[in-house]
Coordinates of C-alpha atoms in Angstrom, one line a residue:
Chain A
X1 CA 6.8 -21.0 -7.0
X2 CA 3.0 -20.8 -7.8
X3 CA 2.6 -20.7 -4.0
X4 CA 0.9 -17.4 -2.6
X5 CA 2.6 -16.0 0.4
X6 CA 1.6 -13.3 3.6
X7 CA 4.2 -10.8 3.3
X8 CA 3.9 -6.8 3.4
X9 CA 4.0 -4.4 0.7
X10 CA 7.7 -3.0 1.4
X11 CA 9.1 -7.0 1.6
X12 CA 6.7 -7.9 -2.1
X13 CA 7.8 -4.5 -3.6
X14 CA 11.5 -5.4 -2.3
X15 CA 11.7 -8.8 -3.6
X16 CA 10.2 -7.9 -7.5
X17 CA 12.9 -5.3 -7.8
X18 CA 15.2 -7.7 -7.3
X19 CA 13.5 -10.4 -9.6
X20 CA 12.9 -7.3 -12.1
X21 CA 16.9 -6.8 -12.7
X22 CA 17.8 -4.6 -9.7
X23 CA 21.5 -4.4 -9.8
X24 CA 22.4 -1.7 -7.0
X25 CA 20.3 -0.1 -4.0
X26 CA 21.2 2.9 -2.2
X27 CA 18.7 4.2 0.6
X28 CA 18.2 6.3 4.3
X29 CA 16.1 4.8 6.9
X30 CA 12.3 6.5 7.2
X31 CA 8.9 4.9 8.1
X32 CA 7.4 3.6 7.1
X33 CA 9.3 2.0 4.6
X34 CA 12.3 0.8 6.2
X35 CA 11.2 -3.2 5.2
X36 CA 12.6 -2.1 1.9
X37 CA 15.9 -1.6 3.0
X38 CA 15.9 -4.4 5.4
X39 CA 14.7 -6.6 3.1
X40 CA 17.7 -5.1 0.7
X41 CA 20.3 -5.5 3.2
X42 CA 19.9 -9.0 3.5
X43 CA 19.1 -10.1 -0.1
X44 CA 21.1 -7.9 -2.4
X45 CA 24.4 -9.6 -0.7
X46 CA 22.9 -13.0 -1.1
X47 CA 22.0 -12.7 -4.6
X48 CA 26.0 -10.6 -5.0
X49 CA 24.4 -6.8 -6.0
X50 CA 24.9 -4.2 -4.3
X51 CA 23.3 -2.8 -1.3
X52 CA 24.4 0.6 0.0
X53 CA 22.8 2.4 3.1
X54 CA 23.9 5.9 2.6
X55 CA 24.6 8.5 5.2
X56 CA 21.8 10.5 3.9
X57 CA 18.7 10.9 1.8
X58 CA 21.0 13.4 -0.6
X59 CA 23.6 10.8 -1.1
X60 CA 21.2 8.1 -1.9
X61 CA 19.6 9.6 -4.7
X62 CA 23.5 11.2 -6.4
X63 CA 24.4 7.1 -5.4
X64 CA 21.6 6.6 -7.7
X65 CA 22.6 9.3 -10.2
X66 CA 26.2 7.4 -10.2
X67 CA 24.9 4.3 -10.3
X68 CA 22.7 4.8 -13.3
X69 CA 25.3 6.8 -15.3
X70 CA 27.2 3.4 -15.6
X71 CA 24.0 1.2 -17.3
X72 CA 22.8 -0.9 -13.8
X73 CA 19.6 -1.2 -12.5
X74 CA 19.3 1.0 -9.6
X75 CA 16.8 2.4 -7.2
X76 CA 16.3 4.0 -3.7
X77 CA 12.9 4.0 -1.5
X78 CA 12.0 6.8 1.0
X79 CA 9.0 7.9 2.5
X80 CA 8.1 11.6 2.1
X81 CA 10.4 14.1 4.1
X82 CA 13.3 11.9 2.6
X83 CA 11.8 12.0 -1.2
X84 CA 11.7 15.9 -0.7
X85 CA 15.1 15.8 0.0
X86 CA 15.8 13.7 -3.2
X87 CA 14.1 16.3 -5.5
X88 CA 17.8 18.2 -6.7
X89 CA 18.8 14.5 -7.9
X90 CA 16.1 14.0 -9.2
X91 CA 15.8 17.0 -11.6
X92 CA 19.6 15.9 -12.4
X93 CA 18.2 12.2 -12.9
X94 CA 15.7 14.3 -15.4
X95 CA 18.2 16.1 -16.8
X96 CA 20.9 13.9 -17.8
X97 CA 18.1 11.3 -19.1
X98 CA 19.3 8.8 -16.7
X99 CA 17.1 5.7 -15.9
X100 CA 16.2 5.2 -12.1
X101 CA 13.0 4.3 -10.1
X102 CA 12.3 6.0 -7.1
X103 CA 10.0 4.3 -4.4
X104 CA 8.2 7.4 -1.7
X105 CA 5.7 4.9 0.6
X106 CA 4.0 8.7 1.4
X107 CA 3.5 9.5 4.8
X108 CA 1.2 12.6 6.6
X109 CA 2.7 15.5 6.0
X110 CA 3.8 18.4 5.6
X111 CA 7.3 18.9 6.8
X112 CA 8.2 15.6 9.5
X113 CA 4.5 15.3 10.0
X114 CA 4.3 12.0 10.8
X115 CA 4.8 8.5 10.4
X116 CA 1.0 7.2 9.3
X117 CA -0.5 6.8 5.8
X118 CA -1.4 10.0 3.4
X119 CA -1.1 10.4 -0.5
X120 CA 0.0 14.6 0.0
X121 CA 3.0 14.0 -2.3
X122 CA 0.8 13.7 -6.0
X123 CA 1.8 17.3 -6.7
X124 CA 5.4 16.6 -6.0
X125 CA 5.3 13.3 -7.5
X126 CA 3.3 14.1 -10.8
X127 CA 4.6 17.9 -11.6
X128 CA 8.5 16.9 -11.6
X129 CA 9.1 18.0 -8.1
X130 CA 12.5 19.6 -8.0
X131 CA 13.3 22.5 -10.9
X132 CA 12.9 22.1 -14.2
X133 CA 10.2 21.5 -17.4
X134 CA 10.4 17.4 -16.5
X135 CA 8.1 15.0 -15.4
X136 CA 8.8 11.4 -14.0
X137 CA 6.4 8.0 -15.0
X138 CA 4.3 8.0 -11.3
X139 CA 2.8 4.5 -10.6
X140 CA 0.2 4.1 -8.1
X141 CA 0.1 0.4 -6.2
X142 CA -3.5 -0.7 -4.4
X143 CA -2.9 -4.1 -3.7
X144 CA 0.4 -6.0 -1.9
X145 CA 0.2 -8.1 -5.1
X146 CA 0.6 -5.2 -7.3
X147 CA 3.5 -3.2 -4.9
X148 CA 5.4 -6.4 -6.6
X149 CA 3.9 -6.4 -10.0
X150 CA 4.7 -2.9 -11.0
X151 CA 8.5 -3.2 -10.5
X152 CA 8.4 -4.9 -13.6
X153 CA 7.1 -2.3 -15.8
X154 CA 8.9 0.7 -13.5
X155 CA 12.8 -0.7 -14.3
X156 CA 11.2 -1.0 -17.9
X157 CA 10.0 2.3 -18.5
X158 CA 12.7 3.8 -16.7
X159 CA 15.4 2.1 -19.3
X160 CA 13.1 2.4 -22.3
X161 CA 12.7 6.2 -21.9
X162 CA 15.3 7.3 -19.6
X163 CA 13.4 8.7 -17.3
X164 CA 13.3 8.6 -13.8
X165 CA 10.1 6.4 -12.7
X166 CA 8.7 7.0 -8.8
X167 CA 6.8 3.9 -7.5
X168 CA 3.7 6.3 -5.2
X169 CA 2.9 3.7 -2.4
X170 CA 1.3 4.6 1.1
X171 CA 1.9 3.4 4.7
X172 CA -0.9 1.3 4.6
X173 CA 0.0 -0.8 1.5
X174 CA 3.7 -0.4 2.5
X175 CA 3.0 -2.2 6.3
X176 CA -0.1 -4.4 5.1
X177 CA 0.2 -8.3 4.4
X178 CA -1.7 -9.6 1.9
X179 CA -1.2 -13.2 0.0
X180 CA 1.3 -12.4 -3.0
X181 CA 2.0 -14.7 -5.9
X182 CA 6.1 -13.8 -6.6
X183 CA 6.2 -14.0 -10.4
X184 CA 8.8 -12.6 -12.6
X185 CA 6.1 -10.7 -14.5
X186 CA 7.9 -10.4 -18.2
X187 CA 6.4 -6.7 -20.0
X188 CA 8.1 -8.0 -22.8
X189 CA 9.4 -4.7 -23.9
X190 CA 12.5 -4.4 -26.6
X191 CA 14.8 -2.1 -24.7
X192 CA 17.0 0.0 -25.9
X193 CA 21.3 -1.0 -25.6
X194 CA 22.8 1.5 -23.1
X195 CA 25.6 2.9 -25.4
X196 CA 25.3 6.1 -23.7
X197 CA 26.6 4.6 -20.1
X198 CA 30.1 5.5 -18.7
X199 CA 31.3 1.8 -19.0
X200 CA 35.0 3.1 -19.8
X201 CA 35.9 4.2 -23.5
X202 CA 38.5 1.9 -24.7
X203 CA 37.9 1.5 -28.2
X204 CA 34.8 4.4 -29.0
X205 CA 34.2 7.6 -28.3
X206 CA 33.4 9.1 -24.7
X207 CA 30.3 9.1 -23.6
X208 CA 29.9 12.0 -21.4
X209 CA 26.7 11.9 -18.7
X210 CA 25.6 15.4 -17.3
X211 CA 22.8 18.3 -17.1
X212 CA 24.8 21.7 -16.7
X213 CA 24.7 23.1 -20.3
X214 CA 25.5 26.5 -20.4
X215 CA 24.2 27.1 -24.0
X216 CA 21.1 28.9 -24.8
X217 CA 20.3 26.9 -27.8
X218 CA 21.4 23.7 -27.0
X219 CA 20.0 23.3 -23.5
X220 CA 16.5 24.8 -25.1
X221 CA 17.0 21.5 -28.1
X222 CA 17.4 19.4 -25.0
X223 CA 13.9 20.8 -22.9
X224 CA 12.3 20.1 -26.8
X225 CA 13.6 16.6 -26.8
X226 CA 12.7 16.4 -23.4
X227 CA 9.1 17.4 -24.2
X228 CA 9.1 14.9 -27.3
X229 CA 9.5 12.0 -25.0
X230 CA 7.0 13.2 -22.9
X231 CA 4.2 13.3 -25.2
X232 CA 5.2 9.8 -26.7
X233 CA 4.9 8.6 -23.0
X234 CA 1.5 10.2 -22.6
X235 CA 0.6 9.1 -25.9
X236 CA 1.7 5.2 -24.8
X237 CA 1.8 4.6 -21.2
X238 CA -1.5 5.3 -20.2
X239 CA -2.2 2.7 -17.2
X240 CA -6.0 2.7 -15.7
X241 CA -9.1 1.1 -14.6
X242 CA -12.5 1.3 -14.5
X243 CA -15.7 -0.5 -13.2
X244 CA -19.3 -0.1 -14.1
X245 CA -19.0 3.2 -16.2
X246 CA -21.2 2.2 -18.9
X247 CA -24.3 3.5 -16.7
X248 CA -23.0 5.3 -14.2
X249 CA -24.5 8.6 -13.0
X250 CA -21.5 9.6 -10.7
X251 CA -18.0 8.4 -11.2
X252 CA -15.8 8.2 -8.3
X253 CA -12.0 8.6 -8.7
X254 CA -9.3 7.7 -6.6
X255 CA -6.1 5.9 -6.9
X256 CA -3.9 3.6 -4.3
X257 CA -5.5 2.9 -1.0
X258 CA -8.4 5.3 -1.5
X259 CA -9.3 3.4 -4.5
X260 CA -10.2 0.0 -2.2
X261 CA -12.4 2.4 -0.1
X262 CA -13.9 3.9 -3.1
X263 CA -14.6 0.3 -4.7
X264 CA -16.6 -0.7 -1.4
X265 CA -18.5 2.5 -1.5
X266 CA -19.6 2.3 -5.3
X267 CA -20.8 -1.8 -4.6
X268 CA -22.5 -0.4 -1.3
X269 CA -24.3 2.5 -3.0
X270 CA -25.0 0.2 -6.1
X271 CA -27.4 -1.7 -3.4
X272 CA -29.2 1.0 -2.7
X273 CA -29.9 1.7 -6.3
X274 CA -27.7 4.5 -6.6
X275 CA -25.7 4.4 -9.8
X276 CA -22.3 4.7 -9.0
X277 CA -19.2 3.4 -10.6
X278 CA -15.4 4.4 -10.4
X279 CA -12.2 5.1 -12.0
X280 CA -8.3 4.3 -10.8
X281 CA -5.6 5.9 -12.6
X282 CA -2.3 3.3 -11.9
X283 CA -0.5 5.8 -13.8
X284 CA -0.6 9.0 -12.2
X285 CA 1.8 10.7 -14.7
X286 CA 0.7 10.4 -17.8
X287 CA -2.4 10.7 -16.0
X288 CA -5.9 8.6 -17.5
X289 CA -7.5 12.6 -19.1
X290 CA -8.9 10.9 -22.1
X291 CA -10.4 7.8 -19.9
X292 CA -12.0 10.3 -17.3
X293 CA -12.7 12.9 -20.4
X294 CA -15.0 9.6 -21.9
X295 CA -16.6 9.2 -18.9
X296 CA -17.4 12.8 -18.5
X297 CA -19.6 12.2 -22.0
X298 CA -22.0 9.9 -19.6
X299 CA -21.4 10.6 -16.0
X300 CA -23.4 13.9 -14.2
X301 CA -21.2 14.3 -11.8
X302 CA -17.5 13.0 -10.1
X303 CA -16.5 12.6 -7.2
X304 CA -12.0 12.5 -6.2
X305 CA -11.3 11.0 -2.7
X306 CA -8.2 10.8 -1.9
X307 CA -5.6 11.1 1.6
X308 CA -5.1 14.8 0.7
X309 CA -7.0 17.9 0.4
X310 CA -7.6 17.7 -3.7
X311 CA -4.4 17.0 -5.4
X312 CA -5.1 14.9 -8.0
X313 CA -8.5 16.3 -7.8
X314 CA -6.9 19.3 -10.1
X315 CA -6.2 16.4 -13.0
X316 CA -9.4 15.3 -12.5
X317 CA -10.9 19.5 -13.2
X318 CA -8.6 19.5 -16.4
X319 CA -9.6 15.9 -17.6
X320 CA -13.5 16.5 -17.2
X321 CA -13.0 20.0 -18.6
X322 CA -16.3 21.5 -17.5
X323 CA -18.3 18.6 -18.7
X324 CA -19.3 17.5 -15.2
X325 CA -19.3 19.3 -11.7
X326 CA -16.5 17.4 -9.8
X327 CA -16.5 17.0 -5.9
X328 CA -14.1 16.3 -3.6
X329 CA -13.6 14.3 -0.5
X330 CA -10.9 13.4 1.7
X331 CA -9.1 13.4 4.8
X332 CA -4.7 13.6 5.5
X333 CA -2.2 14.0 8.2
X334 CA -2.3 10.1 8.4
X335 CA -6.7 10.0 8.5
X336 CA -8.1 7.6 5.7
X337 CA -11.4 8.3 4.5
X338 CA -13.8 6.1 5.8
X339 CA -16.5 4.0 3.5
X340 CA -18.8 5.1 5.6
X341 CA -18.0 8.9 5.1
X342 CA -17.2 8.7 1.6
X343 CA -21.1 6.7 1.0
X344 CA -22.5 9.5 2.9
X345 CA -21.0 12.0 0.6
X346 CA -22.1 9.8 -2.5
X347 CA -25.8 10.0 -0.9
X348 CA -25.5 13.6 0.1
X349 CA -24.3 14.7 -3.8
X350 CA -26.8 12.2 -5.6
X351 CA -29.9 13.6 -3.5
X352 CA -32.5 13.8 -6.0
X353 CA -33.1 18.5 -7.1
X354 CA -29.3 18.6 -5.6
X355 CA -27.7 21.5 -7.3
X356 CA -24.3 20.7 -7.7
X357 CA -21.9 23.0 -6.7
X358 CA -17.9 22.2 -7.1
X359 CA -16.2 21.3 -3.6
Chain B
X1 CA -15.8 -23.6 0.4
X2 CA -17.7 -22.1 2.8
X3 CA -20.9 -20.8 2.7
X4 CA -21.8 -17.5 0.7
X5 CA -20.4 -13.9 2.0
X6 CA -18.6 -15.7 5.2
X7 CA -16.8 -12.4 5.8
X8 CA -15.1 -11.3 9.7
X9 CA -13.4 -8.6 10.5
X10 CA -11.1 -9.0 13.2
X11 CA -9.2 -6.6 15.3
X12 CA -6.4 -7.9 17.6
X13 CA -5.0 -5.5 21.2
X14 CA -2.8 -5.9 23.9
X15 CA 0.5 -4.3 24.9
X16 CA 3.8 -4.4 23.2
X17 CA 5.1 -8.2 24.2
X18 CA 1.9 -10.0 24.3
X19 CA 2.1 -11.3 20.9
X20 CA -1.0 -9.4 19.3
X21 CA 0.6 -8.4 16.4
X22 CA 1.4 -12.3 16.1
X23 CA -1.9 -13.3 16.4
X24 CA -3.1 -11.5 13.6
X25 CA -0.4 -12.9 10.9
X26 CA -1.4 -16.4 12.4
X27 CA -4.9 -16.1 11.6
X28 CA -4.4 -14.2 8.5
X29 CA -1.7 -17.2 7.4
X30 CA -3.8 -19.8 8.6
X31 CA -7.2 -18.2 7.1
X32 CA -5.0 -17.7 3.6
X33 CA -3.9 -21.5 3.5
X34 CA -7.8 -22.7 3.4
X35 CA -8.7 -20.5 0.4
X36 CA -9.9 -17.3 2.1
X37 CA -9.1 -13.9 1.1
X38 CA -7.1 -12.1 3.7
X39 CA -5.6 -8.6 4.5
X40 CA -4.0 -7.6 7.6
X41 CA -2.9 -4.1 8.8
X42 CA -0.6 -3.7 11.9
X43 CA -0.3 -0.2 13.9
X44 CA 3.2 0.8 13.1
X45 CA 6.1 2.4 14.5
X46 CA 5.5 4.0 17.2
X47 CA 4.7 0.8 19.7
X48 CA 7.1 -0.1 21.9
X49 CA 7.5 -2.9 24.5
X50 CA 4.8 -1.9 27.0
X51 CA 2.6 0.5 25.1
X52 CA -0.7 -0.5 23.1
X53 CA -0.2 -2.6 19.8
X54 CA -3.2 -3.8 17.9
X55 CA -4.0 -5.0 14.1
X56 CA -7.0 -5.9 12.6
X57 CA -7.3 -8.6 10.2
X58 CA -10.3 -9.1 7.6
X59 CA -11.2 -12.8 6.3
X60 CA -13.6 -13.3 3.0
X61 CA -14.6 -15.3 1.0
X62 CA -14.1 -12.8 -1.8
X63 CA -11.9 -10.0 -3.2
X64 CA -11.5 -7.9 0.0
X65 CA -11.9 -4.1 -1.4
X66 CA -11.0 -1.6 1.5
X67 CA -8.8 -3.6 3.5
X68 CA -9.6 -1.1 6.5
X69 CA -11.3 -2.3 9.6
X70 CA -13.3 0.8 11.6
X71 CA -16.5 -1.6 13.6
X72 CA -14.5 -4.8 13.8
X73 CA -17.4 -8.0 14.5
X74 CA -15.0 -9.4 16.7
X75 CA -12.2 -8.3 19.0
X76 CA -9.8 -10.0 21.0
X77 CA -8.0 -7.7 23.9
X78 CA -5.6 -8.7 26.0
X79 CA -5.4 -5.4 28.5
X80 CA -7.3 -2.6 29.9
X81 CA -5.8 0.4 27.8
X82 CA -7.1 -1.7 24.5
X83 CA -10.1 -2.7 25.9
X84 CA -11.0 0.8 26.5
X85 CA -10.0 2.0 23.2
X86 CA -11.7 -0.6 21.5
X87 CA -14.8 -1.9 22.4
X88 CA -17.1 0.8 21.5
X89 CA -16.2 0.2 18.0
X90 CA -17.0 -3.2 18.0
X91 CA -20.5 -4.2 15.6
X92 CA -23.5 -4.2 17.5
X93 CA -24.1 -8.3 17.7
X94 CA -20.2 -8.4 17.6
X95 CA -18.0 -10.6 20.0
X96 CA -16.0 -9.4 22.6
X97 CA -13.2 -12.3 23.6
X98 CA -11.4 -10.5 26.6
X99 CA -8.5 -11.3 28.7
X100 CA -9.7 -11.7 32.3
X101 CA -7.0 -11.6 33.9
X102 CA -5.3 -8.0 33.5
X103 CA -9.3 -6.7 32.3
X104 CA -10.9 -5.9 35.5
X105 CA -14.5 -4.3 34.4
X106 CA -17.2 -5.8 32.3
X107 CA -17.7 -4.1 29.2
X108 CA -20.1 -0.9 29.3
X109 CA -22.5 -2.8 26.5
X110 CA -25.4 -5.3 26.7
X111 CA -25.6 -5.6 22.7
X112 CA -22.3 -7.5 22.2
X113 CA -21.3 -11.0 22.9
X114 CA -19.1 -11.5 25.7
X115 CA -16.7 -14.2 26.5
X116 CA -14.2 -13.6 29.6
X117 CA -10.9 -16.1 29.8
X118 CA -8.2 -15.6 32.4
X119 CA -5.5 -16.1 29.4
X120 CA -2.8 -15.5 31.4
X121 CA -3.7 -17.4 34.6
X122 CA -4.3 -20.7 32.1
X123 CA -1.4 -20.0 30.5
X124 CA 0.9 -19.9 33.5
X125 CA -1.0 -23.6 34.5
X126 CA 0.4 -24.6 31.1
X127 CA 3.6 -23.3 32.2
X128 CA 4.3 -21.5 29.3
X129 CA 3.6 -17.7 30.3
X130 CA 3.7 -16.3 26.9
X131 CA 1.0 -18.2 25.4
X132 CA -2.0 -16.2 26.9
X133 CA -2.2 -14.9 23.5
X134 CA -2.9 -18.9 21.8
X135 CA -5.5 -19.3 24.9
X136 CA -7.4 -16.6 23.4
X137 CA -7.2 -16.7 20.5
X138 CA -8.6 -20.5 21.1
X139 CA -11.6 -19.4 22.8
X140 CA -12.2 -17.3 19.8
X141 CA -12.0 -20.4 17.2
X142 CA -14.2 -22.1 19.2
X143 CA -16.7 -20.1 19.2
X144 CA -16.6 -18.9 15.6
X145 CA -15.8 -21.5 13.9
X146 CA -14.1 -20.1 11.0
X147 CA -11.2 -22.4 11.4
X148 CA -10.3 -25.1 13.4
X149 CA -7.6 -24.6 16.2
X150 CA -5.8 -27.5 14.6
X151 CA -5.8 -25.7 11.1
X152 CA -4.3 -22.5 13.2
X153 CA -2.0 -24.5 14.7
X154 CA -0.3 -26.0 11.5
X155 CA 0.6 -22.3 10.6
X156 CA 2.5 -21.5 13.7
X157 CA 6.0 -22.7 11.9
X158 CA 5.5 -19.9 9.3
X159 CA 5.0 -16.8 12.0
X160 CA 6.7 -17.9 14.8
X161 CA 10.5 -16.9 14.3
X162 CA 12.4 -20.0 13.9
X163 CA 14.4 -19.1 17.5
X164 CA 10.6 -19.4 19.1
X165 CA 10.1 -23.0 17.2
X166 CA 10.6 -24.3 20.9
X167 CA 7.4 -23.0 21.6
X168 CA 5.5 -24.7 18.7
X169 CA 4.4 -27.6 20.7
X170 CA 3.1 -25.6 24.1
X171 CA 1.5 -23.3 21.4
X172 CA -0.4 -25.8 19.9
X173 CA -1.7 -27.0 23.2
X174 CA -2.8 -23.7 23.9
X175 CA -4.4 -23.2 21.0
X176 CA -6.5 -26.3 21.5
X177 CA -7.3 -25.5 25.0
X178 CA -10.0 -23.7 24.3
X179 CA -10.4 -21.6 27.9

């Protein structure tokens, strides 16, 4: 078992879910993450759980909402167009409180755009999505070995608050093989008893499970409950690193597969003396604002790259909070940044008399 | 291991059905079993049987950052619509390995290193058609170095589906052969 393996991201995410107490999957075929529901259809069976491939995106994610109602482990994977057409079940996910983690391998957008790698879902991902004051726990992957390891925390989170949790991969991490260690990766979290699932109510009271509540006050208690949780979340579930910030002059920012560009960039620009370190948030909601806002203290300027246009670039604005000028730089509609661009841009910003301008 | 910052990156073409897709798991396998750091990247979905396929592979002796190959030092092309596409991004000093017998021109670049094998013509003498990929992939591996063909060879069982486990043997002889 301590043997590393070559697998892709979709099979090494596929295969922790399971490990990580996955009791039911329901999911709609889309590049590029269809492993995941490959991989499903043949080991849910073998291992007796449930595998269902739905006749649509929009019965996958009410599956879910079923599914989660009664107390299981569930989850369903899409790649963008799909996870847009999840967003109503997800609000009602958010709304009823039910536990569920969400897996959108992001593809170039928008609308069908196409079928290569982009990260142009953060807004959606991190700002709810569908209607609503909600948010859901976003985790960002940047290795194969950590598309596995972060199902363990995701199924956690999900029961200990829940909350819907969305798993923010891309098509390269989803299609790439890298060696993976399969551990069951323990987060050693005391969860909560599910004695609000609909497990039938002989012998207690009824548990009811839904999000239409038709008055004022009690539906405005619910939003302030709501809001409760998610400051205890932001307060706790901070996720993020960071590499050679303690002299840093600019401090680039990127998360998923941006981030392994953006860590070749900063040890390239470190041998040519500039002094460049970076920051990856793994949680994108709550996103790292006091972790950046520290660095901001040092740091004279930032850069975001990312495979967008400056989405999380906005976090990155509120988190510095005028401390720092911060840049941005990045390509999408399936074109990853390349090091050599991104170095270019490093070079170009730290030129020495530069005025910094934002953007 | 191996000497300090041993580090190749390595981009695999050819149509759909020649197996270069395969050749880059079997390297990355194979490079993975002796200790090396490895990433591979396929081009996805929309190859079919026919078309262009390619993937690019990156062995290291360390942690392997940006897993994304844009000037691979080596490539190994199979046919003429990949060896177009792809040799003016190989590194200056890079090495060209290039299938002969479907590549009809010389590549367009005196600052590379070239090595021509008729892949498929050898393969055929073996009289096992479909391992033009292994010939090249040998020629490759004995130039470089990186691994031995026999070390390639023992991760064959772990790519090749177990339906294609026929093949193992004639694979293995390919492999060795060497062009």
């Amino acid at each position: 078992m301590s043997e590393k393996i070559l697998i892709t991201g979709n099979e090494a995410l596929a295969e922790a879910a399971i490990r990580a107490g996955l009791e039911a999957y329901f999911g709609y075929p889309i590049t590029p993450q269809n492993e995941i529901t490959e991989y499903m259809a043949r080991r849910m069976p073998e291992e007796g759980r449930v595998f269902v491939q739905s006749e649509s995106e929009l019965a996958a994610i009410n599956m879910v909402f079923g599914g989660a109602a009664t107390g299981k482990r569930v989850m369903t994977s899409s790649s963008s167009p799909g996870i847009s057409l999840m967003q109503e079940g997800i609000s009602y996910l958010s709304g009823a409180e039910l536990p569920a983690v969400v897996v959108n391998i992001m593809r170039g957008g928008p609308g069908l755009g196409n079928i290569a790698p982009s990260q142009s879902d953060y807004f959606q991902a991190t700002r709810g999505g569908g209607h609503g004051d909600y948010r859901t726990i976003v985790l960002a992957p940047s290795t194969v070995q950590e598309m596995a390891d972060l199902m363990f925390p995701a199924f956690d989170l999900a029961d200990l608050y829940r909350i819907v949790v969305m798993v923010l991969g891309d098509g390269v991490l989803g299609q790439m093989m890298e060696p993976v260690l399969l551990e069951k990766k323990q987060t050693h979290r005391k969860l909560p008893a599910k004695d609000w699932a609909l497990t039938g109510c002989a012998g207690r009271s009824q548990n009811i499970v839904k999000s239409l509540d038709l008055v004022v006050p009690r539906l405005e208690k619910r939003n302030l409950m709501l809001q409760e949780k998610y400051r205890r979340i932001e307060e706790n579930e901070v996720m993020c690193e960071g590499h050679l910030l303690e002299d840093a002059e600019i401090v680039l920012v990127a998360y998923g597969i941006a981030s392994r560009v953006v860590r070749t960039v900063v040890s390239r620009a470190r041998k040519e003396q500039i002094k460049a370190g970076w920051i990856r948030p793994v949680t994108l909601w709550p996103f790292p604002s006091r972790q950046i806002a520290a660095a901001a203290e040092r740091a004279r300027l930032f850069l975001t790259v990312e495979l967008s246009y400056g989405q999380m670039f906005d976090d990155v604005r509120i988190a510095v909070a005028g401390k720092a000028p911060v840049h941005f730089t990045g390509r999408a509609g399936g074109a990853i940044p390349t090091v050599e661009a991104v170095l270019d841009e490093v070079k170009k910003l730290m030129q020495p008399g530069k005025v910094a301008v934002e953007r | 291991m191996t000497e300090k910052n041993c580090r190749e990156e390595i981009i695999f073409a050819g149509f759909g059905g020649q197996g270069v897709i395969l050749l880059g798991k079997l390297m990355a396998t194979a490079a993975m079993k002796a200790g090396y750091e490895v990433t591979y990247i396929p081009s996805y979905g929309a190859e079919v049987r026919g078309g262009t396929a390619n993937c690019s592979v990156i062995i290291d002796n360390e942690p392997i950052a940006s897993p994304l190959v844009t000037e691979p030092d080596t490539l190994i092309v199979m046919n003429q619509a990949s060896f177009d596409k792809f040799v003016p991004k190989i590194k200056p000093r890079g090495l060209l390995v290039m299938n002969t017998s479907l590549i009809e021109t010389p590549p367009d670049r005196d600052d590379i290193e070239v090595m021509g094998v008729a892949a498929d013509e050898i393969a055929h003498q073996l009289k096992s058609p479909r391992s033009a990929n292994m010939i090249a992939l040998g020629v490759y591996l004995k130039k470089r170095g990186l691994l031995t063909p026999q070390q390639v060879a023992e991760s064959l069982p772990y790519v090749l589906a177990k339906r294609h486990h026929d093949m193992l043997d004639v694979n293995t002889r390919a492999l060795m052969h060497g062009g």
